[in-house]
PDB file of C-alpha atoms in Angstrom:
ATOM      1  CA  MET A 254    -110.941  76.133 379.219  1.00 40.00           C
ATOM      2  CA  ALA A 255    -111.365  78.695 376.456  1.00 45.00           C
ATOM      3  CA  ARG A 256    -114.942  79.900 376.165  1.00 66.00           C
ATOM      4  CA  LEU A 257    -115.743  80.902 372.612  1.00 81.00           C
ATOM      5  CA  TYR A 258    -119.192  80.909 371.085  1.00 93.00           C
ATOM      6  CA  ARG A 259    -118.631  80.698 367.326  1.00 95.00           C
ATOM      7  CA  SER A 260    -120.273  77.283 367.108  1.00 97.00           C
ATOM      8  CA  LEU A 261    -122.739  75.353 369.246  1.00 97.00           C
ATOM      9  CA  LEU A 262    -123.063  71.823 367.863  1.00 97.00           C
ATOM     10  CA  PHE A 263    -126.185  69.882 368.809  1.00 97.00           C
ATOM     11  CA  VAL A 264    -125.597  66.127 369.206  1.00 97.00           C
ATOM     12  CA  PRO A 265    -128.514  63.707 369.772  1.00 97.00           C
ATOM     13  CA  GLY A 266    -128.116  62.363 373.300  1.00 96.00           C
ATOM     14  CA  ASN A 267    -129.487  58.939 372.444  1.00 97.00           C
ATOM     15  CA  ASN A 268    -126.944  58.150 369.703  1.00 96.00           C
ATOM     16  CA  PRO A 269    -123.775  56.479 371.092  1.00 95.00           C
ATOM     17  CA  ARG A 270    -121.953  56.788 367.753  1.00 95.00           C
ATOM     18  CA  PHE A 271    -122.537  60.544 367.550  1.00 95.00           C
ATOM     19  CA  LEU A 272    -121.573  60.991 371.185  1.00 94.00           C
ATOM     20  CA  GLU A 273    -118.291  59.201 370.487  1.00 92.00           C
ATOM     21  CA  LYS A 274    -117.579  61.216 367.324  1.00 92.00           C
ATOM     22  CA  ALA A 275    -118.098  64.444 369.279  1.00 93.00           C
ATOM     23  CA  LYS A 276    -114.862  63.735 371.160  1.00 91.00           C
ATOM     24  CA  SER A 277    -112.863  65.007 368.193  1.00 91.00           C
ATOM     25  CA  SER A 278    -115.197  67.877 367.325  1.00 94.00           C
ATOM     26  CA  PRO A 279    -113.584  71.313 366.864  1.00 93.00           C
ATOM     27  CA  ALA A 280    -116.846  73.032 367.859  1.00 95.00           C
ATOM     28  CA  ASP A 281    -116.509  75.642 370.591  1.00 94.00           C
ATOM     29  CA  ILE A 282    -119.478  74.062 372.373  1.00 96.00           C
ATOM     30  CA  VAL A 283    -120.713  70.496 371.976  1.00 96.00           C
ATOM     31  CA  CYS A 284    -124.291  70.349 373.237  1.00 97.00           C
ATOM     32  CA  PHE A 285    -125.733  66.916 373.938  1.00 97.00           C
ATOM     33  CA  ASP A 286    -129.443  67.090 373.262  1.00 97.00           C
ATOM     34  CA  LEU A 287    -132.280  65.708 375.362  1.00 98.00           C
ATOM     35  CA  GLU A 288    -135.016  67.659 373.588  1.00 97.00           C
ATOM     36  CA  ASP A 289    -136.121  67.775 369.943  1.00 91.00           C
ATOM     37  CA  SER A 290    -133.743  65.166 368.522  1.00 94.00           C
ATOM     38  CA  VAL A 291    -134.702  62.569 371.148  1.00 96.00           C
ATOM     39  CA  PRO A 292    -138.137  60.850 371.063  1.00 95.00           C
ATOM     40  CA  ASP A 293    -139.989  60.466 374.361  1.00 95.00           C
ATOM     41  CA  SER A 294    -139.329  56.746 374.415  1.00 96.00           C
ATOM     42  CA  GLU A 295    -135.571  57.455 374.341  1.00 97.00           C
ATOM     43  CA  LYS A 296    -135.346  60.243 376.938  1.00 97.00           C
ATOM     44  CA  LYS A 297    -134.343  57.965 379.800  1.00 97.00           C
ATOM     45  CA  ASN A 298    -131.731  56.204 377.695  1.00 97.00           C
ATOM     46  CA  ALA A 299    -130.331  59.526 376.493  1.00 97.00           C
ATOM     47  CA  ARG A 300    -129.947  60.802 380.063  1.00 97.00           C
ATOM     48  CA  SER A 301    -128.046  57.654 380.977  1.00 96.00           C
ATOM     49  CA  LEU A 302    -125.741  57.867 377.967  1.00 96.00           C
ATOM     50  CA  ILE A 303    -124.968  61.542 378.584  1.00 96.00           C
ATOM     51  CA  LYS A 304    -124.317  60.848 382.256  1.00 95.00           C
ATOM     52  CA  ASP A 305    -121.715  58.261 381.248  1.00 93.00           C
ATOM     53  CA  VAL A 306    -120.169  60.648 378.712  1.00 92.00           C
ATOM     54  CA  LEU A 307    -119.701  63.337 381.369  1.00 93.00           C
ATOM     55  CA  LYS A 308    -117.646  60.894 383.407  1.00 89.00           C
ATOM     56  CA  SER A 309    -115.127  60.835 380.542  1.00 85.00           C
ATOM     57  CA  ARG A 310    -115.080  64.643 380.228  1.00 82.00           C
ATOM     58  CA  SER A 311    -111.313  64.768 379.627  1.00 80.00           C
ATOM     59  CA  SER A 312    -111.804  62.993 376.290  1.00 81.00           C
ATOM     60  CA  TYR A 313    -113.566  66.057 374.837  1.00 85.00           C
ATOM     61  CA  SER A 314    -111.755  69.202 373.743  1.00 82.00           C
ATOM     62  CA  SER A 315    -114.876  71.377 373.428  1.00 89.00           C
ATOM     63  CA  SER A 316    -116.945  72.934 376.171  1.00 92.00           C
ATOM     64  CA  ILE A 317    -119.667  70.440 377.092  1.00 95.00           C
ATOM     65  CA  TYR A 318    -123.279  71.570 377.439  1.00 97.00           C
ATOM     66  CA  VAL A 319    -126.540  69.636 377.603  1.00 98.00           C
ATOM     67  CA  ARG A 320    -129.855  70.861 376.227  1.00 98.00           C
ATOM     68  CA  THR A 321    -132.681  69.847 378.546  1.00 98.00           C
ATOM     69  CA  ASN A 322    -136.320  69.543 377.635  1.00 98.00           C
ATOM     70  CA  SER A 323    -138.473  72.667 377.754  1.00 97.00           C
ATOM     71  CA  PRO A 324    -139.874  74.277 380.930  1.00 97.00           C
ATOM     72  CA  VAL A 325    -143.440  73.283 380.004  1.00 95.00           C
ATOM     73  CA  SER A 326    -142.527  69.643 379.325  1.00 96.00           C
ATOM     74  CA  GLY A 327    -142.317  68.688 383.012  1.00 95.00           C
ATOM     75  CA  LYS A 328    -139.139  66.734 382.230  1.00 97.00           C
ATOM     76  CA  ILE A 329    -136.506  69.204 383.412  1.00 98.00           C
ATOM     77  CA  PRO A 330    -136.221  67.924 387.028  1.00 97.00           C
ATOM     78  CA  ASP A 331    -135.460  64.412 385.722  1.00 97.00           C
ATOM     79  CA  ASP A 332    -133.019  65.834 383.163  1.00 98.00           C
ATOM     80  CA  LEU A 333    -131.136  67.857 385.747  1.00 98.00           C
ATOM     81  CA  ALA A 334    -131.021  65.025 388.285  1.00 97.00           C
ATOM     82  CA  GLU A 335    -128.949  63.022 385.793  1.00 96.00           C
ATOM     83  CA  ILE A 336    -126.792  65.641 384.068  1.00 97.00           C
ATOM     84  CA  VAL A 337    -125.801  68.078 386.841  1.00 98.00           C
ATOM     85  CA  GLN A 338    -122.523  66.453 387.760  1.00 95.00           C
ATOM     86  CA  LYS A 339    -118.782  66.849 387.392  1.00 94.00           C
ATOM     87  CA  GLY A 340    -117.760  67.294 383.760  1.00 94.00           C
ATOM     88  CA  LEU A 341    -120.625  69.569 382.773  1.00 96.00           C
ATOM     89  CA  ASP A 342    -119.775  73.106 381.647  1.00 95.00           C
ATOM     90  CA  GLY A 343    -123.260  74.387 380.990  1.00 97.00           C
ATOM     91  CA  ILE A 344    -126.911  73.792 380.245  1.00 98.00           C
ATOM     92  CA  VAL A 345    -129.033  75.069 377.358  1.00 98.00           C
ATOM     93  CA  ILE A 346    -132.669  75.613 378.368  1.00 98.00           C
ATOM     94  CA  PRO A 347    -134.980  75.588 375.321  1.00 98.00           C
ATOM     95  CA  LYS A 348    -138.140  77.647 374.854  1.00 98.00           C
ATOM     96  CA  VAL A 349    -137.594  80.080 377.718  1.00 98.00           C
ATOM     97  CA  ASN A 350    -140.489  82.540 377.795  1.00 98.00           C
ATOM     98  CA  ASN A 351    -139.638  84.668 380.834  1.00 98.00           C
ATOM     99  CA  SER A 352    -137.167  85.043 383.682  1.00 98.00           C
ATOM    100  CA  ARG A 353    -139.569  83.586 386.268  1.00 98.00           C
ATOM    101  CA  GLU A 354    -139.574  80.104 384.765  1.00 97.00           C
ATOM    102  CA  LEU A 355    -135.818  80.312 384.269  1.00 98.00           C
ATOM    103  CA  ALA A 356    -135.316  81.241 387.938  1.00 98.00           C
ATOM    104  CA  LYS A 357    -137.169  78.080 389.010  1.00 98.00           C
ATOM    105  CA  ILE A 358    -134.847  75.957 386.882  1.00 98.00           C
ATOM    106  CA  ILE A 359    -131.725  77.678 388.182  1.00 98.00           C
ATOM    107  CA  LYS A 360    -132.947  77.061 391.730  1.00 98.00           C
ATOM    108  CA  ILE A 361    -133.033  73.309 391.018  1.00 98.00           C
ATOM    109  CA  ILE A 362    -129.544  73.478 389.494  1.00 98.00           C
ATOM    110  CA  THR A 363    -128.190  75.377 392.496  1.00 98.00           C
ATOM    111  CA  THR A 364    -129.652  72.850 394.930  1.00 98.00           C
ATOM    112  CA  LEU A 365    -128.096  69.939 393.037  1.00 98.00           C
ATOM    113  CA  GLU A 366    -124.706  71.678 392.874  1.00 98.00           C
ATOM    114  CA  LYS A 367    -124.679  72.291 396.618  1.00 98.00           C
ATOM    115  CA  LYS A 368    -125.797  68.760 397.398  1.00 97.00           C
ATOM    116  CA  ARG A 369    -123.150  67.252 395.107  1.00 97.00           C
ATOM    117  CA  LYS A 370    -120.449  69.824 395.948  1.00 97.00           C
ATOM    118  CA  LEU A 371    -120.044  70.942 392.341  1.00 97.00           C
ATOM    119  CA  LYS A 372    -118.867  74.172 390.769  1.00 95.00           C
ATOM    120  CA  SER A 373    -121.518  76.393 389.206  1.00 96.00           C
ATOM    121  CA  VAL A 374    -122.374  75.663 385.580  1.00 97.00           C
ATOM    122  CA  PHE A 375    -123.379  78.163 382.923  1.00 96.00           C
ATOM    123  CA  VAL A 376    -126.962  78.440 381.681  1.00 98.00           C
ATOM    124  CA  ILE A 377    -127.850  79.494 378.124  1.00 98.00           C
ATOM    125  CA  PRO A 378    -131.551  80.289 377.589  1.00 98.00           C
ATOM    126  CA  SER A 379    -132.944  79.647 374.116  1.00 98.00           C
ATOM    127  CA  ILE A 380    -135.410  82.246 372.819  1.00 98.00           C
ATOM    128  CA  GLU A 381    -138.039  80.509 370.690  1.00 98.00           C
ATOM    129  CA  SER A 382    -141.376  82.282 371.178  1.00 97.00           C
ATOM    130  CA  ALA A 383    -142.962  85.698 370.796  1.00 97.00           C
ATOM    131  CA  GLU A 384    -143.064  86.040 374.589  1.00 98.00           C
ATOM    132  CA  GLY A 385    -139.415  85.066 374.814  1.00 98.00           C
ATOM    133  CA  VAL A 386    -138.427  87.644 372.196  1.00 98.00           C
ATOM    134  CA  VAL A 387    -140.289  90.380 374.069  1.00 98.00           C
ATOM    135  CA  ASN A 388    -138.568  89.343 377.325  1.00 98.00           C
ATOM    136  CA  THR A 389    -135.054  88.681 375.988  1.00 98.00           C
ATOM    137  CA  TYR A 390    -133.326  91.473 377.937  1.00 98.00           C
ATOM    138  CA  ASP A 391    -135.047  90.480 381.183  1.00 98.00           C
ATOM    139  CA  ILE A 392    -134.118  86.820 380.603  1.00 98.00           C
ATOM    140  CA  ALA A 393    -130.515  87.554 379.608  1.00 98.00           C
ATOM    141  CA  SER A 394    -129.901  89.822 382.612  1.00 97.00           C
ATOM    142  CA  SER A 395    -131.628  87.599 385.194  1.00 98.00           C
ATOM    143  CA  SER A 396    -128.593  85.577 386.327  1.00 97.00           C
ATOM    144  CA  LYS A 397    -124.807  85.798 386.425  1.00 93.00           C
ATOM    145  CA  ARG A 398    -124.774  82.209 385.181  1.00 96.00           C
ATOM    146  CA  ILE A 399    -125.847  83.360 381.717  1.00 96.00           C
ATOM    147  CA  PRO A 400    -122.981  83.952 379.232  1.00 94.00           C
ATOM    148  CA  ALA A 401    -125.178  83.943 376.118  1.00 96.00           C
ATOM    149  CA  VAL A 402    -128.650  83.373 374.692  1.00 98.00           C
ATOM    150  CA  VAL A 403    -129.623  81.300 371.645  1.00 98.00           C
ATOM    151  CA  PHE A 404    -132.113  82.215 368.933  1.00 98.00           C
ATOM    152  CA  GLY A 405    -134.433  79.325 368.003  1.00 97.00           C
ATOM    153  CA  VAL A 406    -136.120  80.277 364.751  1.00 95.00           C
ATOM    154  CA  PHE A 407    -138.293  77.225 364.026  1.00 94.00           C
ATOM    155  CA  ASP A 408    -140.402  77.261 367.166  1.00 95.00           C
ATOM    156  CA  LEU A 409    -140.672  81.030 366.915  1.00 96.00           C
ATOM    157  CA  LEU A 410    -142.117  80.742 363.413  1.00 95.00           C
ATOM    158  CA  ASN A 411    -144.505  78.086 364.653  1.00 95.00           C
ATOM    159  CA  ASP A 412    -145.582  80.391 367.474  1.00 96.00           C
ATOM    160  CA  LEU A 413    -146.147  83.193 364.959  1.00 95.00           C
ATOM    161  CA  LYS A 414    -147.985  80.825 362.577  1.00 94.00           C
ATOM    162  CA  ILE A 415    -145.490  81.555 359.781  1.00 92.00           C
ATOM    163  CA  GLU A 416    -144.258  79.049 357.226  1.00 88.00           C
ATOM    164  CA  TYR A 417    -140.508  78.350 357.277  1.00 83.00           C
ATOM    165  CA  THR A 418    -138.347  79.649 354.440  1.00 81.00           C
ATOM    166  CA  LYS A 419    -134.569  79.984 354.368  1.00 79.00           C
ATOM    167  CA  GLN A 420    -134.826  83.712 355.066  1.00 80.00           C
ATOM    168  CA  PRO A 421    -138.202  84.038 356.843  1.00 79.00           C
ATOM    169  CA  GLU A 422    -139.510  87.599 356.667  1.00 83.00           C
ATOM    170  CA  GLY A 423    -141.521  87.149 359.851  1.00 84.00           C
ATOM    171  CA  ALA A 424    -138.415  86.377 361.911  1.00 93.00           C
ATOM    172  CA  LYS A 425    -136.393  89.426 360.866  1.00 95.00           C
ATOM    173  CA  TYR A 426    -137.492  91.607 363.775  1.00 96.00           C
ATOM    174  CA  SER A 427    -136.898  88.876 366.331  1.00 97.00           C
ATOM    175  CA  ARG A 428    -133.533  87.906 364.862  1.00 97.00           C
ATOM    176  CA  ALA A 429    -132.383  91.527 365.023  1.00 98.00           C
ATOM    177  CA  LYS A 430    -133.781  92.228 368.497  1.00 98.00           C
ATOM    178  CA  ILE A 431    -132.258  89.270 370.343  1.00 98.00           C
ATOM    179  CA  PRO A 432    -128.546  90.242 369.972  1.00 98.00           C
ATOM    180  CA  VAL A 433    -129.355  93.861 370.863  1.00 98.00           C
ATOM    181  CA  ASP A 434    -131.059  92.791 374.086  1.00 98.00           C
ATOM    182  CA  ALA A 435    -128.287  90.293 374.819  1.00 97.00           C
ATOM    183  CA  ARG A 436    -125.540  92.889 374.420  1.00 93.00           C
ATOM    184  CA  ALA A 437    -127.487  95.346 376.565  1.00 95.00           C
ATOM    185  CA  ALA A 438    -127.550  92.663 379.263  1.00 95.00           C
ATOM    186  CA  GLY A 439    -123.804  92.115 378.893  1.00 88.00           C
ATOM    187  CA  VAL A 440    -124.007  88.670 377.292  1.00 93.00           C
ATOM    188  CA  LEU A 441    -123.547  87.176 373.818  1.00 94.00           C
ATOM    189  CA  ALA A 442    -126.055  85.844 371.303  1.00 97.00           C
ATOM    190  CA  ILE A 443    -125.817  82.654 369.230  1.00 98.00           C
ATOM    191  CA  ASP A 444    -127.766  82.593 365.965  1.00 98.00           C
ATOM    192  CA  ALA A 445    -130.276  79.946 364.844  1.00 97.00           C
ATOM    193  CA  ILE A 446    -129.434  76.836 362.833  1.00 96.00           C
ATOM    194  CA  TRP A 447    -129.190  76.600 359.043  1.00 96.00           C
ATOM    195  CA  GLN A 448    -131.258  73.557 358.138  1.00 93.00           C
ATOM    196  CA  ASP A 449    -130.195  72.830 354.535  1.00 94.00           C
ATOM    197  CA  LEU A 450    -126.983  70.818 354.902  1.00 95.00           C
ATOM    198  CA  LYS A 451    -126.383  70.775 351.133  1.00 94.00           C
ATOM    199  CA  ASP A 452    -126.581  74.560 350.725  1.00 96.00           C
ATOM    200  CA  VAL A 453    -123.122  75.546 351.936  1.00 96.00           C
ATOM    201  CA  GLU A 454    -123.211  78.954 350.265  1.00 96.00           C
ATOM    202  CA  GLY A 455    -126.582  79.633 351.892  1.00 96.00           C
ATOM    203  CA  LEU A 456    -125.049  78.807 355.258  1.00 97.00           C
ATOM    204  CA  ARG A 457    -122.145  81.172 354.615  1.00 97.00           C
ATOM    205  CA  GLN A 458    -124.457  84.022 353.648  1.00 96.00           C
ATOM    206  CA  ASP A 459    -126.622  83.339 356.695  1.00 96.00           C
ATOM    207  CA  CYS A 460    -123.539  83.517 358.942  1.00 97.00           C
ATOM    208  CA  ILE A 461    -122.594  86.838 357.367  1.00 97.00           C
ATOM    209  CA  ILE A 462    -126.073  88.202 358.090  1.00 96.00           C
ATOM    210  CA  GLY A 463    -125.924  86.882 361.651  1.00 97.00           C
ATOM    211  CA  LYS A 464    -122.534  88.462 362.246  1.00 95.00           C
ATOM    212  CA  SER A 465    -123.800  91.795 360.885  1.00 96.00           C
ATOM    213  CA  LEU A 466    -126.700  91.677 363.360  1.00 97.00           C
ATOM    214  CA  GLY A 467    -124.376  91.207 366.333  1.00 95.00           C
ATOM    215  CA  TYR A 468    -124.382  87.439 366.830  1.00 97.00           C
ATOM    216  CA  SER A 469    -121.175  85.858 368.097  1.00 94.00           C
ATOM    217  CA  GLY A 470    -121.743  82.418 366.619  1.00 97.00           C
ATOM    218  CA  LYS A 471    -124.042  79.882 365.020  1.00 98.00           C
ATOM    219  CA  SER A 472    -126.078  76.912 366.192  1.00 98.00           C
ATOM    220  CA  ILE A 473    -124.851  73.885 364.222  1.00 96.00           C
ATOM    221  CA  ILE A 474    -126.592  70.597 363.393  1.00 96.00           C
ATOM    222  CA  HIS A 475    -123.795  68.901 361.413  1.00 96.00           C
ATOM    223  CA  PRO A 476    -120.000  68.880 361.865  1.00 95.00           C
ATOM    224  CA  ASP A 477    -119.500  69.994 358.248  1.00 96.00           C
ATOM    225  CA  GLN A 478    -121.012  73.387 359.150  1.00 97.00           C
ATOM    226  CA  ILE A 479    -118.376  74.188 361.773  1.00 97.00           C
ATOM    227  CA  ILE A 480    -115.670  75.385 359.375  1.00 96.00           C
ATOM    228  CA  SER A 481    -117.926  78.048 357.834  1.00 96.00           C
ATOM    229  CA  ALA A 482    -119.138  79.218 361.241  1.00 97.00           C
ATOM    230  CA  HIS A 483    -115.618  79.554 362.624  1.00 94.00           C
ATOM    231  CA  GLU A 484    -114.366  81.389 359.547  1.00 93.00           C
ATOM    232  CA  LEU A 485    -117.254  83.838 359.332  1.00 95.00           C
ATOM    233  CA  PHE A 486    -117.619  84.478 363.066  1.00 94.00           C
ATOM    234  CA  ALA A 487    -113.893  85.039 363.544  1.00 86.00           C
ATOM    235  CA  PRO A 488    -113.262  88.112 365.730  1.00 79.00           C
ATOM    236  CA  ASN A 489    -113.008  91.459 363.969  1.00 78.00           C
ATOM    237  CA  LYS A 490    -110.723  94.397 364.754  1.00 84.00           C
ATOM    238  CA  SER A 491    -113.054  96.093 367.231  1.00 85.00           C
ATOM    239  CA  GLU A 492    -113.602  92.825 369.126  1.00 83.00           C
ATOM    240  CA  ILE A 493    -109.852  92.251 369.378  1.00 88.00           C
ATOM    241  CA  GLU A 494    -109.284  95.797 370.632  1.00 91.00           C
ATOM    242  CA  TRP A 495    -112.043  95.384 373.224  1.00 88.00           C
ATOM    243  CA  ALA A 496    -110.699  92.020 374.390  1.00 89.00           C
ATOM    244  CA  THR A 497    -107.214  93.531 374.761  1.00 93.00           C
ATOM    245  CA  LYS A 498    -108.589  96.305 376.998  1.00 93.00           C
ATOM    246  CA  VAL A 499    -110.617  93.852 379.078  1.00 92.00           C
ATOM    247  CA  CYS A 500    -107.623  91.596 379.704  1.00 92.00           C
ATOM    248  CA  ALA A 501    -105.307  94.480 380.573  1.00 92.00           C
ATOM    249  CA  VAL A 502    -107.718  96.178 382.988  1.00 92.00           C
ATOM    250  CA  TYR A 503    -108.932  92.953 384.626  1.00 93.00           C
ATOM    251  CA  GLU A 504    -105.403  91.604 385.158  1.00 91.00           C
ATOM    252  CA  GLU A 505    -104.342  94.902 386.708  1.00 88.00           C
ATOM    253  CA  SER A 506    -107.439  94.809 388.936  1.00 89.00           C
ATOM    254  CA  THR A 507    -106.688  91.277 390.181  1.00 88.00           C
ATOM    255  CA  LYS A 508    -103.101  92.296 391.007  1.00 87.00           C
ATOM    256  CA  LYS A 509    -104.615  94.809 393.419  1.00 85.00           C
ATOM    257  CA  GLY A 510    -106.718  92.088 394.990  1.00 84.00           C
ATOM    258  CA  LYS A 511    -109.944  93.168 393.345  1.00 82.00           C
ATOM    259  CA  GLY A 512    -112.388  91.087 391.300  1.00 77.00           C
ATOM    260  CA  ALA A 513    -114.934  92.737 389.035  1.00 84.00           C
ATOM    261  CA  THR A 514    -113.932  96.031 387.480  1.00 90.00           C
ATOM    262  CA  VAL A 515    -115.173  98.556 384.920  1.00 88.00           C
ATOM    263  CA  VAL A 516    -113.994  99.054 381.330  1.00 89.00           C
ATOM    264  CA  GLU A 517    -115.404 102.067 379.496  1.00 86.00           C
ATOM    265  CA  GLY A 518    -118.411 102.157 381.777  1.00 84.00           C
ATOM    266  CA  ARG A 519    -119.187  98.433 381.534  1.00 83.00           C
ATOM    267  CA  MET A 520    -118.880  96.002 384.439  1.00 84.00           C
ATOM    268  CA  ILE A 521    -116.325  93.240 383.750  1.00 86.00           C
ATOM    269  CA  ASP A 522    -115.952  90.071 385.816  1.00 85.00           C
ATOM    270  CA  GLU A 523    -114.117  86.746 385.488  1.00 84.00           C
ATOM    271  CA  VAL A 524    -116.501  85.407 382.834  1.00 78.00           C
ATOM    272  CA  HIS A 525    -115.855  88.405 380.565  1.00 83.00           C
ATOM    273  CA  TYR A 526    -112.123  88.119 381.195  1.00 88.00           C
ATOM    274  CA  LYS A 527    -111.988  84.439 380.233  1.00 83.00           C
ATOM    275  CA  GLN A 528    -114.009  85.128 377.114  1.00 80.00           C
ATOM    276  CA  ALA A 529    -111.708  88.002 376.125  1.00 86.00           C
ATOM    277  CA  LYS A 530    -108.591  85.941 376.819  1.00 87.00           C
ATOM    278  CA  ALA A 531    -109.926  83.060 374.721  1.00 79.00           C
ATOM    279  CA  LEU A 532    -110.593  85.441 371.852  1.00 80.00           C
ATOM    280  CA  LEU A 533    -107.055  86.828 371.979  1.00 85.00           C
ATOM    281  CA  GLU A 534    -105.582  83.326 372.137  1.00 80.00           C
ATOM    282  CA  LEU A 535    -107.564  82.468 369.015  1.00 70.00           C
ATOM    283  CA  THR A 536    -106.061  85.391 367.074  1.00 73.00           C
ATOM    284  CA  GLN A 537    -102.543  84.292 368.019  1.00 69.00           C
ATOM    285  CA  LYS A 538    -102.918  80.786 366.570  1.00 59.00           C
TER     286      LYS A 538
END
């Protein structure tokens, strides 16, 4: 399956109608949510609904991720026990502060995969606190499971005791730092959501800013936002040239019976190859 990161659409896990509508979503990643959009009284129901959805994985054209509850919530073991199963492509972990707490979560995932004889899933940490921003490189480079990180602006602002505005001054440093650290770790970065659904032009300008900072895509909270994200995070010339080199070198390496290889001093493995191939396929459509 193509792995692009232009759009990550959050879908409330306790809403059967939204879960059904997501089948036809053009989003690169559909992320069923167990966290902020689901009240505590609905967590158990949401896990059950998502578990059933994963059984019909072939009905969805997007990559399928699930956002668990946060590490400090105490709910992650119950979340993972239900969602780590066949049909799952990846997991978004919200409010990751450091690599140590992430390692504990990945250990649970690994145990469940071995017990259930499943392939490894991807893990996308969400950076939503001052501590998380400081530790982004360490978090992003802590596991080969990580293809990207997400910037969560609202909880960051809350942590910094800053009022939300559409272009919050207090988040500028964090927003700029996260994609730099992600790229240094060899992974991508997905920008924060745009909350005002009626302000389409504001969304477009925010995508342009995100792209200029090095983000590869946008977190999305409504299907109507996908078109703008895909248009404005479309690959540029340098990305296409890089993807072409990655595919050529990696394919030549595999012909010689080798796996990971190096392109212009950077280590490239199967994850990078699939991402590059997906990007090139997109430009040929």
